[in-house]
Tab-separated table of C-alpha atoms in Angstrom:
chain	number	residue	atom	x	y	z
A	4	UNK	CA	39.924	-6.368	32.911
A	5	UNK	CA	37.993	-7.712	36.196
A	6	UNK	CA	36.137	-10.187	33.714
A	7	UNK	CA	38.642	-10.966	31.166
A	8	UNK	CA	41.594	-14.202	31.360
A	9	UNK	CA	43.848	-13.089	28.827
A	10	UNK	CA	45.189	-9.835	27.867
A	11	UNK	CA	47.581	-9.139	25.147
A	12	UNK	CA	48.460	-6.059	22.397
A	13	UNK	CA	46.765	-5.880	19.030
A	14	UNK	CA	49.027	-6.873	17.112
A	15	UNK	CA	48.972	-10.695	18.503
A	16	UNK	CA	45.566	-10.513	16.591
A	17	UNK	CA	47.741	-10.046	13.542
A	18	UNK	CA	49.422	-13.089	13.407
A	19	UNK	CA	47.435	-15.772	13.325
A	20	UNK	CA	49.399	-18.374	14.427
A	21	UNK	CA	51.216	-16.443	17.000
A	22	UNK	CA	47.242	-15.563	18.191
A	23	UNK	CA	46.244	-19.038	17.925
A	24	UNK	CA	48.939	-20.030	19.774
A	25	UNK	CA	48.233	-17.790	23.104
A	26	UNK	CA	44.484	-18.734	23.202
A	27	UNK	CA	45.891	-22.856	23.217
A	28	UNK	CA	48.328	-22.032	25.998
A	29	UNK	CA	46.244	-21.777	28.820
A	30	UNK	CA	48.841	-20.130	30.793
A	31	UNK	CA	50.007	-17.458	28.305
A	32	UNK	CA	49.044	-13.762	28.542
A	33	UNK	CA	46.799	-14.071	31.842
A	34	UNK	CA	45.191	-10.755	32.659
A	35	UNK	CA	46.382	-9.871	35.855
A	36	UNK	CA	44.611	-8.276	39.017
A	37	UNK	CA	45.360	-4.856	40.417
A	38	UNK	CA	45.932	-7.030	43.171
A	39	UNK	CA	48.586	-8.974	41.392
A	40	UNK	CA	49.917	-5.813	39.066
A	41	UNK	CA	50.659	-3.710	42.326
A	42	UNK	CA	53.052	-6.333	43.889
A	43	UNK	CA	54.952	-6.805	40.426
A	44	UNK	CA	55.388	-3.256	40.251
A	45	UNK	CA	56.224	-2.739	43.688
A	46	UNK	CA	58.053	-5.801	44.936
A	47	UNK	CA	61.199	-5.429	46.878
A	48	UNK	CA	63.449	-9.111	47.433
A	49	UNK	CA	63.932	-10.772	49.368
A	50	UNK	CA	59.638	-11.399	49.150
A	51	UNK	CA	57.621	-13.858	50.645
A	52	UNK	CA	54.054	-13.426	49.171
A	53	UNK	CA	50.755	-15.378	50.817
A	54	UNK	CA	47.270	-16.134	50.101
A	55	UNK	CA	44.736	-18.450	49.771
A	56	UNK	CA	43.861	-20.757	46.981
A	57	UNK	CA	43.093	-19.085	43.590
A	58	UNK	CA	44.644	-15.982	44.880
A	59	UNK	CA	47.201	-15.408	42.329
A	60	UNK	CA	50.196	-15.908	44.428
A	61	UNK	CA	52.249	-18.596	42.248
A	62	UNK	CA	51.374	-16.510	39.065
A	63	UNK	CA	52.974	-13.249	40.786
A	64	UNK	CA	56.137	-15.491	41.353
A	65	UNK	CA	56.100	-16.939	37.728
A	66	UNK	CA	55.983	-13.486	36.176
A	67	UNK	CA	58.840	-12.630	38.626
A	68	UNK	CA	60.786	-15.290	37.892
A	69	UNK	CA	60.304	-14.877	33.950
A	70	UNK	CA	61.657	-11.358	34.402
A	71	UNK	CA	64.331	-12.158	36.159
A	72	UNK	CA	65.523	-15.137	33.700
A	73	UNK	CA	65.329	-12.888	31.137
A	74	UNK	CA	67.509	-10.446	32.687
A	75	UNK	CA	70.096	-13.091	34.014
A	76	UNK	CA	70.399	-14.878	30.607
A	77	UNK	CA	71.556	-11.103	28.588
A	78	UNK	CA	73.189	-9.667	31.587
A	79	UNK	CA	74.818	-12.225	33.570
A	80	UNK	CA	74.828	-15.726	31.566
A	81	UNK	CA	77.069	-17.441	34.260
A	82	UNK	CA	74.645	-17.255	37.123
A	83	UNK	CA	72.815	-20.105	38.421
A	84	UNK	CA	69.340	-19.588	39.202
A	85	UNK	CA	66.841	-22.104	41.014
A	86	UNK	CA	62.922	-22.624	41.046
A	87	UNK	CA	61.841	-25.360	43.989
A	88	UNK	CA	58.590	-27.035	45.365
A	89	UNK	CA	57.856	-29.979	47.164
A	90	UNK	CA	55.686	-31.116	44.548
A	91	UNK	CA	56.714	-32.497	40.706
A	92	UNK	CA	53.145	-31.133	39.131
A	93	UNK	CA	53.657	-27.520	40.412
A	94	UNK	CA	57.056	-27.896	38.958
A	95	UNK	CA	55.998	-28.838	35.705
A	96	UNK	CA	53.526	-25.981	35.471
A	97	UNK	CA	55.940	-23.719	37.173
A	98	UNK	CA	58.210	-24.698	33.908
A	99	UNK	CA	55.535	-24.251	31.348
A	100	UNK	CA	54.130	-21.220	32.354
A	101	UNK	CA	57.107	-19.063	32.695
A	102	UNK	CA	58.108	-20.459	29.548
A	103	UNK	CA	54.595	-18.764	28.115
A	104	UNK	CA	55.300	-15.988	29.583
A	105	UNK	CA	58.860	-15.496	28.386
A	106	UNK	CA	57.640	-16.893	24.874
A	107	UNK	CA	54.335	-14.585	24.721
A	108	UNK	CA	54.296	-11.582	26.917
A	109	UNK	CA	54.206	-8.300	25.315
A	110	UNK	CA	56.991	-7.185	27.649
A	111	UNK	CA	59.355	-10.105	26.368
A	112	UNK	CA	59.257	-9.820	22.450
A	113	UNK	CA	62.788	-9.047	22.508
A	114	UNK	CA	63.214	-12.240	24.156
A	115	UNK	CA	61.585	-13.904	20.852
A	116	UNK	CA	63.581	-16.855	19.338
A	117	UNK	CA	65.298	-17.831	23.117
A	118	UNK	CA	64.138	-21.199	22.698
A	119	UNK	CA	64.859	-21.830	19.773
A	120	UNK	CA	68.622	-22.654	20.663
A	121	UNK	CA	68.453	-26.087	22.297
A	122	UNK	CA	70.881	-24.793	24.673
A	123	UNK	CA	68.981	-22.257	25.853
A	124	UNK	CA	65.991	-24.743	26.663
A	125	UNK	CA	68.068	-27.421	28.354
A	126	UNK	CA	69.469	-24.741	30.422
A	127	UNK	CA	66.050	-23.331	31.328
A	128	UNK	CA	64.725	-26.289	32.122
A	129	UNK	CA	66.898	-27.322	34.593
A	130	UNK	CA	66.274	-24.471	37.120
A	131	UNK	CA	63.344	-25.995	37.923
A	132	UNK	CA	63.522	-29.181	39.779
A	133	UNK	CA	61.396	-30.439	42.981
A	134	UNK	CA	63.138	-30.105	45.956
A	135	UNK	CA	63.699	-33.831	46.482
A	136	UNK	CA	64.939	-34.139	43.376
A	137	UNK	CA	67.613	-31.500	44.021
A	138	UNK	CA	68.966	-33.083	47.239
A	139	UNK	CA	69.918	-36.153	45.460
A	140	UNK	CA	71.353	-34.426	41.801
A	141	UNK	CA	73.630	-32.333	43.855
A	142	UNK	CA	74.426	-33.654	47.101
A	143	UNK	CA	74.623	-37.680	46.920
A	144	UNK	CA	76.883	-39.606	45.804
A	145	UNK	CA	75.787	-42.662	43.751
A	146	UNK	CA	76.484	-45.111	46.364
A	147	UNK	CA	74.085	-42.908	49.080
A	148	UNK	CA	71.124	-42.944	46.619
A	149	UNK	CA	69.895	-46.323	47.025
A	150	UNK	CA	69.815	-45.246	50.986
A	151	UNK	CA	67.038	-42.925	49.391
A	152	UNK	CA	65.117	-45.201	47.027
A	153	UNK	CA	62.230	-43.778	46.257
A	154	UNK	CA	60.444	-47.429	47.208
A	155	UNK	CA	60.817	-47.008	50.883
A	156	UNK	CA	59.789	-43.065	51.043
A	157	UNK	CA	57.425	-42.323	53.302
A	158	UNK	CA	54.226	-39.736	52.539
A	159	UNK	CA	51.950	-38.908	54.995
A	160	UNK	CA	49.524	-41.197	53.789
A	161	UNK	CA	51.705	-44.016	53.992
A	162	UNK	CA	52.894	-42.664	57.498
A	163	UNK	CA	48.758	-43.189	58.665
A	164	UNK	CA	48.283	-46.362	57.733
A	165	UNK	CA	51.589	-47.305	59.238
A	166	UNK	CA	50.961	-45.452	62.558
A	167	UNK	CA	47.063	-47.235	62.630
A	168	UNK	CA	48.394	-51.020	61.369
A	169	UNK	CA	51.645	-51.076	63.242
A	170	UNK	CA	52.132	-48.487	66.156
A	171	UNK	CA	51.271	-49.328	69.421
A	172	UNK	CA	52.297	-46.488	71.464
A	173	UNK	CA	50.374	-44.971	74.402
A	174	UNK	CA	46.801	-45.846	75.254
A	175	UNK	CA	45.430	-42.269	73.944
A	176	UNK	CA	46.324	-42.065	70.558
A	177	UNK	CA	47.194	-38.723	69.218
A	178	UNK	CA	45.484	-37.961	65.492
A	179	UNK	CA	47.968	-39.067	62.880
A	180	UNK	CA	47.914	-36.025	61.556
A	181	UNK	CA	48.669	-33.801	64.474
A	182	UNK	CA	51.868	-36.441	65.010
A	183	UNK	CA	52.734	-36.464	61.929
A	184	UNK	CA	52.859	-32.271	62.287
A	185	UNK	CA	55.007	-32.411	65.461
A	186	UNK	CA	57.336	-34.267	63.897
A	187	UNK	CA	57.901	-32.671	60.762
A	188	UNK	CA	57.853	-29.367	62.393
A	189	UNK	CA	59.285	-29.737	65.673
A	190	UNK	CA	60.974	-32.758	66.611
A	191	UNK	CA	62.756	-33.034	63.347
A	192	UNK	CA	62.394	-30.098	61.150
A	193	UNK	CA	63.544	-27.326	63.811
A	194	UNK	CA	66.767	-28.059	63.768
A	195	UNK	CA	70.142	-30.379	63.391
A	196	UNK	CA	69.388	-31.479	66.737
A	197	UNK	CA	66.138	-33.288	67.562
A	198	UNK	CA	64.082	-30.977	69.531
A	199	UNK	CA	63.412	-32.331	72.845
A	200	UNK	CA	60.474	-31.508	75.203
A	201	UNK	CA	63.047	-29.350	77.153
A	202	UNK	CA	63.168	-27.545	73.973
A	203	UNK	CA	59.940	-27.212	72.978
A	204	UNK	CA	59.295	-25.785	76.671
A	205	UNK	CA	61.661	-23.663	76.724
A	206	UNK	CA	61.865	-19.837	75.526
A	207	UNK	CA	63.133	-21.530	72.427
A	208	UNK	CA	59.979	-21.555	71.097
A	209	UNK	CA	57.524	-18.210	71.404
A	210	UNK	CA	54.356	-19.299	72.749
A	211	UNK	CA	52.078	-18.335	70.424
A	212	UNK	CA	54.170	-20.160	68.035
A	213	UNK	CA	53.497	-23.618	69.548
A	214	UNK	CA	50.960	-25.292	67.635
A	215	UNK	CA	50.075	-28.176	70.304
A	216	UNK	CA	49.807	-28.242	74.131
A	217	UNK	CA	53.186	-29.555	76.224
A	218	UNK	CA	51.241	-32.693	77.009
A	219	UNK	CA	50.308	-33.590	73.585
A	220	UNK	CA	54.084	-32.689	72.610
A	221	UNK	CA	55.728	-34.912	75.150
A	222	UNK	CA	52.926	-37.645	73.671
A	223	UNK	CA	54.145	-37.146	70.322
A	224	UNK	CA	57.658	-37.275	71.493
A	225	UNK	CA	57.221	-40.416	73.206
A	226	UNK	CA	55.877	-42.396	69.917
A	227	UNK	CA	58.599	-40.994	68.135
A	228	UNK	CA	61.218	-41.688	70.085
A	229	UNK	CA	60.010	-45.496	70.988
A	230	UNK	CA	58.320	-46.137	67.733
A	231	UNK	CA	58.651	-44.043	64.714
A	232	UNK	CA	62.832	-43.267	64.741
A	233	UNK	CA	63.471	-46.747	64.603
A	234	UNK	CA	62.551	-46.798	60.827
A	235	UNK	CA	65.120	-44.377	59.637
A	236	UNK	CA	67.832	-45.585	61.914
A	237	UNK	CA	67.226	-49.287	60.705
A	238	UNK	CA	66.559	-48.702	56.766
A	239	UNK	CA	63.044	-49.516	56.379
A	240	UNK	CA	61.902	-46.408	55.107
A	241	UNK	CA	63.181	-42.582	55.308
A	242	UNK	CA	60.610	-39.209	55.038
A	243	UNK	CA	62.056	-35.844	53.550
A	244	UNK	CA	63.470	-34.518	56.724
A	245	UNK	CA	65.332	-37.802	56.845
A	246	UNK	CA	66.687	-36.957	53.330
A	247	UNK	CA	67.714	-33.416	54.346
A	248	UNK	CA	69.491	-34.179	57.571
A	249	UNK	CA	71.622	-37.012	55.329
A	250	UNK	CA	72.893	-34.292	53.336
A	251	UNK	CA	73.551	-31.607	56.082
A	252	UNK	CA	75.415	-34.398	57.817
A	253	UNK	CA	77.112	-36.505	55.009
A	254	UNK	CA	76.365	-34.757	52.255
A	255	UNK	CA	79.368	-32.358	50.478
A	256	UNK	CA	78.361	-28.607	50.708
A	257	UNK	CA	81.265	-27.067	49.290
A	258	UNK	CA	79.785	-28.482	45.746
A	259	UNK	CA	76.179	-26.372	46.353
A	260	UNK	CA	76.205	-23.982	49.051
A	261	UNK	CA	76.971	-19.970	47.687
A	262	UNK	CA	76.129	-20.811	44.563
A	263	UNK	CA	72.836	-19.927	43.274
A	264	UNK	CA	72.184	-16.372	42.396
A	265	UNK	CA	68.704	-17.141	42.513
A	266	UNK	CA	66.234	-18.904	44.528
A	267	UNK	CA	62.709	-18.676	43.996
A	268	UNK	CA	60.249	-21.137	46.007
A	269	UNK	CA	56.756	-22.224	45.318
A	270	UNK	CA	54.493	-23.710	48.237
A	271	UNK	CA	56.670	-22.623	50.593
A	272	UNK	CA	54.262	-23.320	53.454
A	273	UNK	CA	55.208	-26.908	52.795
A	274	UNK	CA	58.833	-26.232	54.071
A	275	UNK	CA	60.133	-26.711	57.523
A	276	UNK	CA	62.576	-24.301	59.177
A	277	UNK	CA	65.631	-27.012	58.849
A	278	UNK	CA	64.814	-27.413	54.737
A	279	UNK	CA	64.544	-23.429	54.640
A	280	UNK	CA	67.800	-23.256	56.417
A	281	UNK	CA	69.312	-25.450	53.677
A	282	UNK	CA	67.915	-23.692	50.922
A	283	UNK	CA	69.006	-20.099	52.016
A	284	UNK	CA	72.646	-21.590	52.605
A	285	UNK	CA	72.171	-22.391	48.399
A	286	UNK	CA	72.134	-18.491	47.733
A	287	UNK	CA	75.544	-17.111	47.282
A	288	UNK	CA	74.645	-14.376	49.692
A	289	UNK	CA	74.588	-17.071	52.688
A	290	UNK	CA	78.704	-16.359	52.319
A	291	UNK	CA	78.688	-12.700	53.301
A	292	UNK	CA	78.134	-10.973	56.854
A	293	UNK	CA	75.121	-9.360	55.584
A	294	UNK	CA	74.612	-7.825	58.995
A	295	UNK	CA	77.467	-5.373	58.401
A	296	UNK	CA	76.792	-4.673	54.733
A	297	UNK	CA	74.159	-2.161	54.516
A	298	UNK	CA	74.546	-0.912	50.854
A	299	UNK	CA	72.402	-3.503	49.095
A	300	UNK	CA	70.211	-5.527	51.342
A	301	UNK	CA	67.865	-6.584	48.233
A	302	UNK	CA	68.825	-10.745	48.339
A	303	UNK	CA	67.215	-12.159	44.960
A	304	UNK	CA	65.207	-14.470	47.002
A	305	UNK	CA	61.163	-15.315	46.795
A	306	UNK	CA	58.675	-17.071	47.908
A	307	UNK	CA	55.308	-18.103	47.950
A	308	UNK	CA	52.674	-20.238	50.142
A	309	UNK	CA	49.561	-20.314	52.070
A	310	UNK	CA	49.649	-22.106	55.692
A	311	UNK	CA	45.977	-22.944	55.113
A	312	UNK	CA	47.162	-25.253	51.951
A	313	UNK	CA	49.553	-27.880	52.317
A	314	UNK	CA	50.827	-31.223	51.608
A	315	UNK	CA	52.454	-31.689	54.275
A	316	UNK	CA	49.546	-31.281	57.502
A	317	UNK	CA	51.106	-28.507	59.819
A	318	UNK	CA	49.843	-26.916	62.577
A	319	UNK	CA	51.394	-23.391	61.516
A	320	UNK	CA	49.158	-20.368	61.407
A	321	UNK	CA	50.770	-17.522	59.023
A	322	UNK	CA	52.076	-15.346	61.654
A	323	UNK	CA	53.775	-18.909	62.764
A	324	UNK	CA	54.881	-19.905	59.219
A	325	UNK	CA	56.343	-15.937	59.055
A	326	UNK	CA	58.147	-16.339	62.198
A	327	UNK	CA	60.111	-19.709	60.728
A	328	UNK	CA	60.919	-17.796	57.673
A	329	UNK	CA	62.179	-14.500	59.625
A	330	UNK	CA	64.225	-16.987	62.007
A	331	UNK	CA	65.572	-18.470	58.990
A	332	UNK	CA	67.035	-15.978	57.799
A	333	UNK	CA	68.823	-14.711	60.677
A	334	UNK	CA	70.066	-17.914	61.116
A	335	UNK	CA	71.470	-19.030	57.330
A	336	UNK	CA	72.082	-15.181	56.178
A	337	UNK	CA	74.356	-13.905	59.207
A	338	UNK	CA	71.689	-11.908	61.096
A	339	UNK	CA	69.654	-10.029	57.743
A	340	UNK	CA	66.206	-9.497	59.009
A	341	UNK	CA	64.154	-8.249	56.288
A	342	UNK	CA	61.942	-10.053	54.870
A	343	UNK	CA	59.539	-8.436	52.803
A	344	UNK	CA	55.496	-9.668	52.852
A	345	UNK	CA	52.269	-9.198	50.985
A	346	UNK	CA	49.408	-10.983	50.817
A	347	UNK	CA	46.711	-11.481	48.355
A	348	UNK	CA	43.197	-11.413	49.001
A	349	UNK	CA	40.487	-11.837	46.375
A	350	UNK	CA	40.090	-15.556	44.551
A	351	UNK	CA	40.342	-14.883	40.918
A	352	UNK	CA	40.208	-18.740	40.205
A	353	UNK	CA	36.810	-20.221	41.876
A	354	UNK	CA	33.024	-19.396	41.196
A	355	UNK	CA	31.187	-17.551	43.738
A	356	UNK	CA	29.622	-20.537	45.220
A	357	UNK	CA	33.073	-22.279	46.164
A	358	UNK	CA	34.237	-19.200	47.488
A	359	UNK	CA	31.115	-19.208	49.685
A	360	UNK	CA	31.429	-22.412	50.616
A	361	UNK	CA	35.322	-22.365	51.466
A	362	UNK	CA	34.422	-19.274	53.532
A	363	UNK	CA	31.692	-20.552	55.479
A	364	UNK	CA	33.707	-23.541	56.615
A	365	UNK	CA	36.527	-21.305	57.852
A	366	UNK	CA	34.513	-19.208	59.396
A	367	UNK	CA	33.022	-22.586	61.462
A	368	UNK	CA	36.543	-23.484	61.850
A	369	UNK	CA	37.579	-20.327	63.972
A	370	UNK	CA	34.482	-20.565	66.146
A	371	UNK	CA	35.331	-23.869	66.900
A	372	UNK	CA	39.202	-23.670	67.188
A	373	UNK	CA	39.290	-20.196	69.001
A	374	UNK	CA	41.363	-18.772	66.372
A	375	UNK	CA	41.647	-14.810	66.368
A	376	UNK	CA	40.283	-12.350	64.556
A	377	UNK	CA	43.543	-11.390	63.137
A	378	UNK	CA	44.321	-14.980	61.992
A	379	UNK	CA	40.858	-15.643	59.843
A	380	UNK	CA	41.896	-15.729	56.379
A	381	UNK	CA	38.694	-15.527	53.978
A	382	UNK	CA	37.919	-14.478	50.424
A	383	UNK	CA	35.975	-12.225	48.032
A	384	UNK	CA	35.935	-13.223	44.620
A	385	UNK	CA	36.813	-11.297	41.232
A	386	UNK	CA	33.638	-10.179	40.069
A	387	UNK	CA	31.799	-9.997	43.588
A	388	UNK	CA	34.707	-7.466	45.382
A	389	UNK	CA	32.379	-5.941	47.718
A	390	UNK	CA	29.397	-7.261	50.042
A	391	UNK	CA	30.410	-11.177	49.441
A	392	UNK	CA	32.157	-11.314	53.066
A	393	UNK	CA	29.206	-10.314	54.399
A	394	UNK	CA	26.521	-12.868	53.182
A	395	UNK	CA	28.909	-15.397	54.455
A	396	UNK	CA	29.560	-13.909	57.975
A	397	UNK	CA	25.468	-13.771	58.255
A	398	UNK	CA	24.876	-17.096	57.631
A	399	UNK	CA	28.062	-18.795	59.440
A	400	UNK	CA	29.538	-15.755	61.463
A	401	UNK	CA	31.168	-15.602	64.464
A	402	UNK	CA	27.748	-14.433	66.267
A	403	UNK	CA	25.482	-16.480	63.595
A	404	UNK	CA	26.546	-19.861	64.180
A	405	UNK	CA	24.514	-20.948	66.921
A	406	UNK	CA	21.443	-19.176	64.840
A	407	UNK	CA	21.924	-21.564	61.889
A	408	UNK	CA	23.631	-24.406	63.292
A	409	UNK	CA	20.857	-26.996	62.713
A	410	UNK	CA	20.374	-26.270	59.532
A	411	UNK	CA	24.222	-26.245	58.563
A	412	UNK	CA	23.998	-30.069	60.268
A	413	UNK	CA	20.832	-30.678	58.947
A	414	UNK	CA	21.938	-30.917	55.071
A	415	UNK	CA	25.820	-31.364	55.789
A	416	UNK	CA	24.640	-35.390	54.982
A	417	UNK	CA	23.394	-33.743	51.584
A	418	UNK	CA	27.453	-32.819	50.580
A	419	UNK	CA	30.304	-35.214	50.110
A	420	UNK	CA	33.737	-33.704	50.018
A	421	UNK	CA	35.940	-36.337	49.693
A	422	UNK	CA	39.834	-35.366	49.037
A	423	UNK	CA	42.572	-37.880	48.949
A	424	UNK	CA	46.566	-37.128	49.072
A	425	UNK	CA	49.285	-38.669	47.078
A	426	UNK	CA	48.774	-42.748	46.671
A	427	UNK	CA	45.261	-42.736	47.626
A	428	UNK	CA	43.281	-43.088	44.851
A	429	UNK	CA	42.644	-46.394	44.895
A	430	UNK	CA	41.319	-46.583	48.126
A	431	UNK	CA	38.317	-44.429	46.904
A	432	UNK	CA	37.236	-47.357	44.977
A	433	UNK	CA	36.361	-49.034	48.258
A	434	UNK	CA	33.301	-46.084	48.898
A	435	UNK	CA	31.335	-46.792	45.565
A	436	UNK	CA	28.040	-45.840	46.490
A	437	UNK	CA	29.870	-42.210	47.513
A	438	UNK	CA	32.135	-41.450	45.373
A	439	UNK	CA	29.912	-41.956	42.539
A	440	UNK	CA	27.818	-39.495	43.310
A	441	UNK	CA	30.295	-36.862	44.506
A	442	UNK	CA	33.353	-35.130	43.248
A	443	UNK	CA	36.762	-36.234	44.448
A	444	UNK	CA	39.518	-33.557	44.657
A	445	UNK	CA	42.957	-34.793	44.489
């Protein structure tokens, strides 16, 4: 099992076309990790599952989800359910997979034939919509959506060139990236209110949970407040937080809120508290006082994320990005505090040689940030479980560094790792003589 990608009964090898079929699907029958077959067997909602990249943590939420459809659609055909994610890809293969699963897995063959009513389908598909998407389908009214034309959104990519070409704010400029971080997180994502400087120094906000100094915050404040605002409040463009605070503050609740039975999200590192506060207020459990009600605390709710992978840059470590989802709760679900966590640790997805590589530049990354022991997050891989961590930490260790430094500088000119976000593409065209030579990640 450690070496193999798909795992299914015998008698798939029967059919041919139902075998065929599985090995085309490149999501169906996945063999699962111990790892990942302990927290399926295990899991207890509502669940909030972390790990790094390759780590299995979206496939443990699409086998959830697939068992939980299935149960829904015999048992209880009149409940709404909802799969989210900031992005429209992950959505897609959120979609498809699940629908392997449901369609393949040994565990659904009673399931068989589901999709073959075209009801059945159309209603499947629609529980799984990104999360901008959603806010417009249920909350605006025709006449609001061209407030939100997709034209004038703002990305962060478009928000750096914007902040380089056009602000000029302050004579030491903050990174665009830790600005664009205070914003989303802070200064509009915390809350209805903007959060103020007051607020951000304030007990309001745990210590350990503040991602920049109170000088670079009252920086960031200031370019907001005299430079970036003005663009929502005058129409020329609007970024998702802008969208969300529309519909808390215009949009009609009583048409979404306590209705979704449901609510499973993907990338959930990409959410701010504010958007997490929305979503919870979907579930129809956000209408009971939970607090008093201690016969069934299980609330059908589940996510999944890593802090150290986002669209969206953020400043959030995981005890941070914890914290916001624990706070959320409280807040949207009348005081319920548990939130159940795991975390996955092995890469089942990567070669040996990426995982060394993504390992050695984390571990330079907490001897150059100070981060704490507790807060390193690295990886063994599937077929290397024991003794990998340790190659790395002797060659780019805490204690090693310094040892090997030159030679880590020495041949860094040797690697190009060139990523670019959403809209970027093109400008890779203007680096020829690199990017020809290199792989570009997307």
């Amino acid at each position: 099992m450690n070496i193999s990608t798909k795992c299914y009964p015998d008698y798939i090898t029967i059919d041919l076309d139902l075998w065929i079929a599985v090995e085309k699907d490149p999501e169906a029958n996945l063999a699962l990790s111990e790892e990942e077959v302990n927290i399926l067997q295990n899991v207890e909602y509502p669940f909030f599952v972390s790990g790094l990249a390759g780590s299995g943590k979206s496939t443990v939420l699409y086998y959830l989800y697939a068992n939980i459809y299935k149960y829904v659609a015999r048992e209880h055909p009149d409940h709404k359910l909802l799969f989210l994610s900031y992005n429209e890809t992950l959505v897609d293969k959120a979609r498809r997979t699940v629908k392997s699963i449901l369609n393949h897995h040994d565990s659904n063959q009673d399931f068989c034939g589901y999709f073959d009513n075209l009801e059945n389908e159309i209603h499947f598909e629609k529980t799984f919509v990104p999360f901008r998407d959603f806010l417009k389908r249920e909350f605006l009214k025709d006449e609001d959506l061209e407030l939100f034309n997709e034209e004038r959104h703002l990305t962060y990519e478009r928000f750096r060139d914007l902040y380089k070409n056009e602000c000029r704010i302050g004579n030491n400029r903050l990174s665009p990236s830790i600005l664009w971080s205070v914003i989303r997180t802070f200064i509009k994502g915390r809350g209805i209110k903007f959060f103020t400087v007051e607020d951000y120094a304030s007990d309001t906000v745990a210590r350990d949970d503040r991602s920049v100094d109170l000088s670079v915050y009252k920086q960031a404040y200031k370019i907001w407040d005299n430079w970036y605002r003005h663009y929502a409040e005058e129409g020329k463009y609007w970024d998702d937080l802008d969208l969300v605070r529309y519909v808390l503050t215009h949009g009609d609740p009583q048409k979404v809120y306590h209705t979704y039975s449901i609510i499973f999200c993907d990338e959930a590192q990409d959410f701010t508290k504010i958007e997490i506060d929305l979503i919870l207020r979907l579930s129809i459990y956000s209408k009971y006082k939970l607090s008093t009600n201690t016969d069934d605390q299980k609330i059908p709710v589940a996510f999944a994320g890593d802090p150290n992978q986002t669209i969206n840059p953020t400043g959030f470590r995981w005890a941070g990005t914890k914290a916001i989802f624990s706070e959320a709760f409280k807040d949207a679900l009348d005081g319920y505090k548990s939130l159940n966590t795991c975390e996955l640790c092995k890469n089942y997805r990567s070669q040996l040689g990426i995982v060394k590589l993504a390992n050695s530049i984390q571990s330079i990354r907490y001897k150059h940030f100070e981060e704490t022991l507790q807060d390193r997050k690295l990886q063994s891989v599937r077929d290397e479980p024991d003794g990998e961590l340790k190659d790395t930490f002797e060659y780019v260790g805490f204690y090693s560094y310094t040892q090997y430094k030159d030679i880590i500088i020495a041949n860094l000119k040797n690697a190009n790792v060139i990523t670019s976000g959403d809209g970027e593409e093109g400008d890779l065209s203007l680096f020829p003589n690199i990017t020809n030579k290199a792989y570009c990640n997307s």
